[in-house]
Coordinates of C-alpha atoms and ligand atoms in Angstrom, one line a residue:
X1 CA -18.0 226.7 54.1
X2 CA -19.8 223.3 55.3
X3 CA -17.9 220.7 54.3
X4 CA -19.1 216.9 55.0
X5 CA -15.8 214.2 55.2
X6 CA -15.6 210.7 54.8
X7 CA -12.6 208.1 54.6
X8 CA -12.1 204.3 54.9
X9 CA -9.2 202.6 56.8
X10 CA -7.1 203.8 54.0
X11 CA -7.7 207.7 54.3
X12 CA -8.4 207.6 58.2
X13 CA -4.6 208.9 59.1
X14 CA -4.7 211.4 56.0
X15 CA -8.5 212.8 57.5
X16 CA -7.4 213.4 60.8
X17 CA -4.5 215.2 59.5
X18 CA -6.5 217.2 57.2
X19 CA -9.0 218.3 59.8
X20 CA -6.2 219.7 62.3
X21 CA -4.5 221.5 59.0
X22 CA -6.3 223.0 56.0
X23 CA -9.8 221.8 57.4
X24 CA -9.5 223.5 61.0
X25 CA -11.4 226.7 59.9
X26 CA -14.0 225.2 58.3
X27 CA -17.7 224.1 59.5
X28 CA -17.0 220.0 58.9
X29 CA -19.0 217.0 59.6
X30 CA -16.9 213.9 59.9
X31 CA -18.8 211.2 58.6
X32 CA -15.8 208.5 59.5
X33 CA -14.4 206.0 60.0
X34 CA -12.8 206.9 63.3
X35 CA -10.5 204.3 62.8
X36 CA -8.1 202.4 60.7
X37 CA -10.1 199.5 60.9
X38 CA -11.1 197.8 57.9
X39 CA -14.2 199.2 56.4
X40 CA -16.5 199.6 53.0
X41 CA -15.4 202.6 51.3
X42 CA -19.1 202.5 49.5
X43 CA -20.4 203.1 52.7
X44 CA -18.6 206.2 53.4
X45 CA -19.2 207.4 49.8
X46 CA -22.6 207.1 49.4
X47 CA -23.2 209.1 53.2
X48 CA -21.2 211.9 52.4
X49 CA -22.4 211.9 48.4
X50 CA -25.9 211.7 50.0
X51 CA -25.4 215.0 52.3
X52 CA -24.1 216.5 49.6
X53 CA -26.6 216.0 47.1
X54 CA -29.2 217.3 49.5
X55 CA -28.0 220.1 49.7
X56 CA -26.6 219.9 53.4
X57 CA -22.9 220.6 52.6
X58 CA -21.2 222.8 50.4
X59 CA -18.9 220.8 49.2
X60 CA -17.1 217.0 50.2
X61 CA -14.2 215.1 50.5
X62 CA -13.7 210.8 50.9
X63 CA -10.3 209.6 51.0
X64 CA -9.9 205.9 50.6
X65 CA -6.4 203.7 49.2
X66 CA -6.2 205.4 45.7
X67 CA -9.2 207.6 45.8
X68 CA -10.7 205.9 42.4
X69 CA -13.3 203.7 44.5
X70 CA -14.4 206.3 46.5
X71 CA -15.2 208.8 43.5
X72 CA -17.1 205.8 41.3
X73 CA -19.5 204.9 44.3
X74 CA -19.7 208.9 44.8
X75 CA -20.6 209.3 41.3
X76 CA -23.8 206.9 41.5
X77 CA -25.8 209.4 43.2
X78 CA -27.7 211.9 41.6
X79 CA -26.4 215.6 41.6
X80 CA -22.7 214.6 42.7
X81 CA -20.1 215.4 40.7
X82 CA -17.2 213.9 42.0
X83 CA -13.4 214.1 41.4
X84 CA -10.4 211.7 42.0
X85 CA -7.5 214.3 41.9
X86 CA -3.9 213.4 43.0
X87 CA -2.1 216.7 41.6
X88 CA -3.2 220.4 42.6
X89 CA -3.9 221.0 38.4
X90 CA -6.4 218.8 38.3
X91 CA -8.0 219.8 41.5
X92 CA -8.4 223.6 40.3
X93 CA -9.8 222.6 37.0
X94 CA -12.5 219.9 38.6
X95 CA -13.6 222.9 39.9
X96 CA -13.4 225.9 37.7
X97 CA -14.6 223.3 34.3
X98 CA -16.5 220.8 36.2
X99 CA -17.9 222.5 38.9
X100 CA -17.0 219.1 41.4
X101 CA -18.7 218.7 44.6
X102 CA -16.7 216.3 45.8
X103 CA -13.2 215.6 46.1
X104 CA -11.9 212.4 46.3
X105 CA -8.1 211.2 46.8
X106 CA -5.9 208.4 48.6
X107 CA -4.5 208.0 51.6
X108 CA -1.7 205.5 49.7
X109 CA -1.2 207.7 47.3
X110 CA -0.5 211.5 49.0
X111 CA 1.4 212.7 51.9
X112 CA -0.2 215.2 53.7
X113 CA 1.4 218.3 52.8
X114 CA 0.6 217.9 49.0
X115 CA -2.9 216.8 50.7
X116 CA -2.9 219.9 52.3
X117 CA -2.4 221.9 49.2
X118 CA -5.1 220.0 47.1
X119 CA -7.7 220.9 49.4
X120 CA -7.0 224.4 50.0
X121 CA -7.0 225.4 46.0
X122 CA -10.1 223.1 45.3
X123 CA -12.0 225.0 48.5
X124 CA -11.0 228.2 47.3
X125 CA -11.0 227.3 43.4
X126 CA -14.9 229.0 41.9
X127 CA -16.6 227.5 38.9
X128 CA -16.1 229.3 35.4
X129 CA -19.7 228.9 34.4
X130 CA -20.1 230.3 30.7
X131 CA -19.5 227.3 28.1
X132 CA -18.8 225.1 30.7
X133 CA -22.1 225.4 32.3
X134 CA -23.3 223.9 29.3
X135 CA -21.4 220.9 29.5
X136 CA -21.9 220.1 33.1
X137 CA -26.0 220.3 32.1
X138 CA -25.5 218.1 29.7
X139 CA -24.3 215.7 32.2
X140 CA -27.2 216.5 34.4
X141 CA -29.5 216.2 32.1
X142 CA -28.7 212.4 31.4
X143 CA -28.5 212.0 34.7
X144 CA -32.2 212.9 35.0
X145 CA -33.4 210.6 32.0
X146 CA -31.0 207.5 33.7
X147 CA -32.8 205.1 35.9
Ligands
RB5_1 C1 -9.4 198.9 50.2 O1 -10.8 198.6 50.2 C2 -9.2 199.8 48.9 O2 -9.7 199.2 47.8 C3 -9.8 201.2 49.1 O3 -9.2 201.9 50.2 C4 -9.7 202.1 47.9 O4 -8.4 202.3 47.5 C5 -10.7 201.9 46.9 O5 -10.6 202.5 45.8

């Protein structure tokens, strides 16, 4: 799967960790930061979201302090559907209800081994289509008609 990666200072120590663990198999673009200093996270979020969007990568992932800032800036552009998710739950289900693109958590908020776990069921995790593909178009759709 291609996958395109983004952090800020916050997330920097959780990426690297996640590209040497559950990320080490897959095709990934590391979009930065290379380091932990102190960065934009809209910066981040709006290069991976746009990669994403265009269809370049499968699916994302931007780690920042909580996560939150990261998905908001995400969710600005068009065609992302992007998910702050701190518990594996809510990860499966941003995927199999919402069919997320992107999945965004914090570097202050999870160690690496629940980390780890997040990202392997949301890679794997397929979404359920049927009603649900109904509500994610509706979501599209005003997306379309919005500025
Ligand atoms: C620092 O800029 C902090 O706000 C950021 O890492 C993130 O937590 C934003 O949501």
């Amino acid at each position: 799967m291609k996958i395109a990666i983004g952090c800020d200072h916050n997330g920097f120590a959780l990426k690297q960790a996640l590209l040497e663990g559950p990320l080490r198999d897959h095709h990934v673009q590391d979009f930065g930061v290379f380091s932990s200093e102190a960065v934009d996270y809209p910066d981040m979020a709006f290069a991976v979201a746009q990669a994403v969007a265009a269809g370049e990568y499968e699916r994302g992932i931007l780690i920042c302090g909580t996560g939150i800032g990261m998905a908001i800036a995400a969710n600005k552009v068009k065609g992302v559907r992007a998910a702050a998710c701190s518990d594996v739950y809510s990860a499966k289900m941003s995927r199999r209800d919402n069919d997320a693109n992107i999945l965004c958590f914090g570097g202050r908020v999870l160690g690496p081994g629940l980390a780890a776990e997040i990202v392997t069921t949301w890679l794997a995790e397929e979404f359920a289509g049927g009603r649900h593909q109904r509500r994610v178009e509706k979501i599209t759709a005003r997306e379309r008609e919005s500025l």
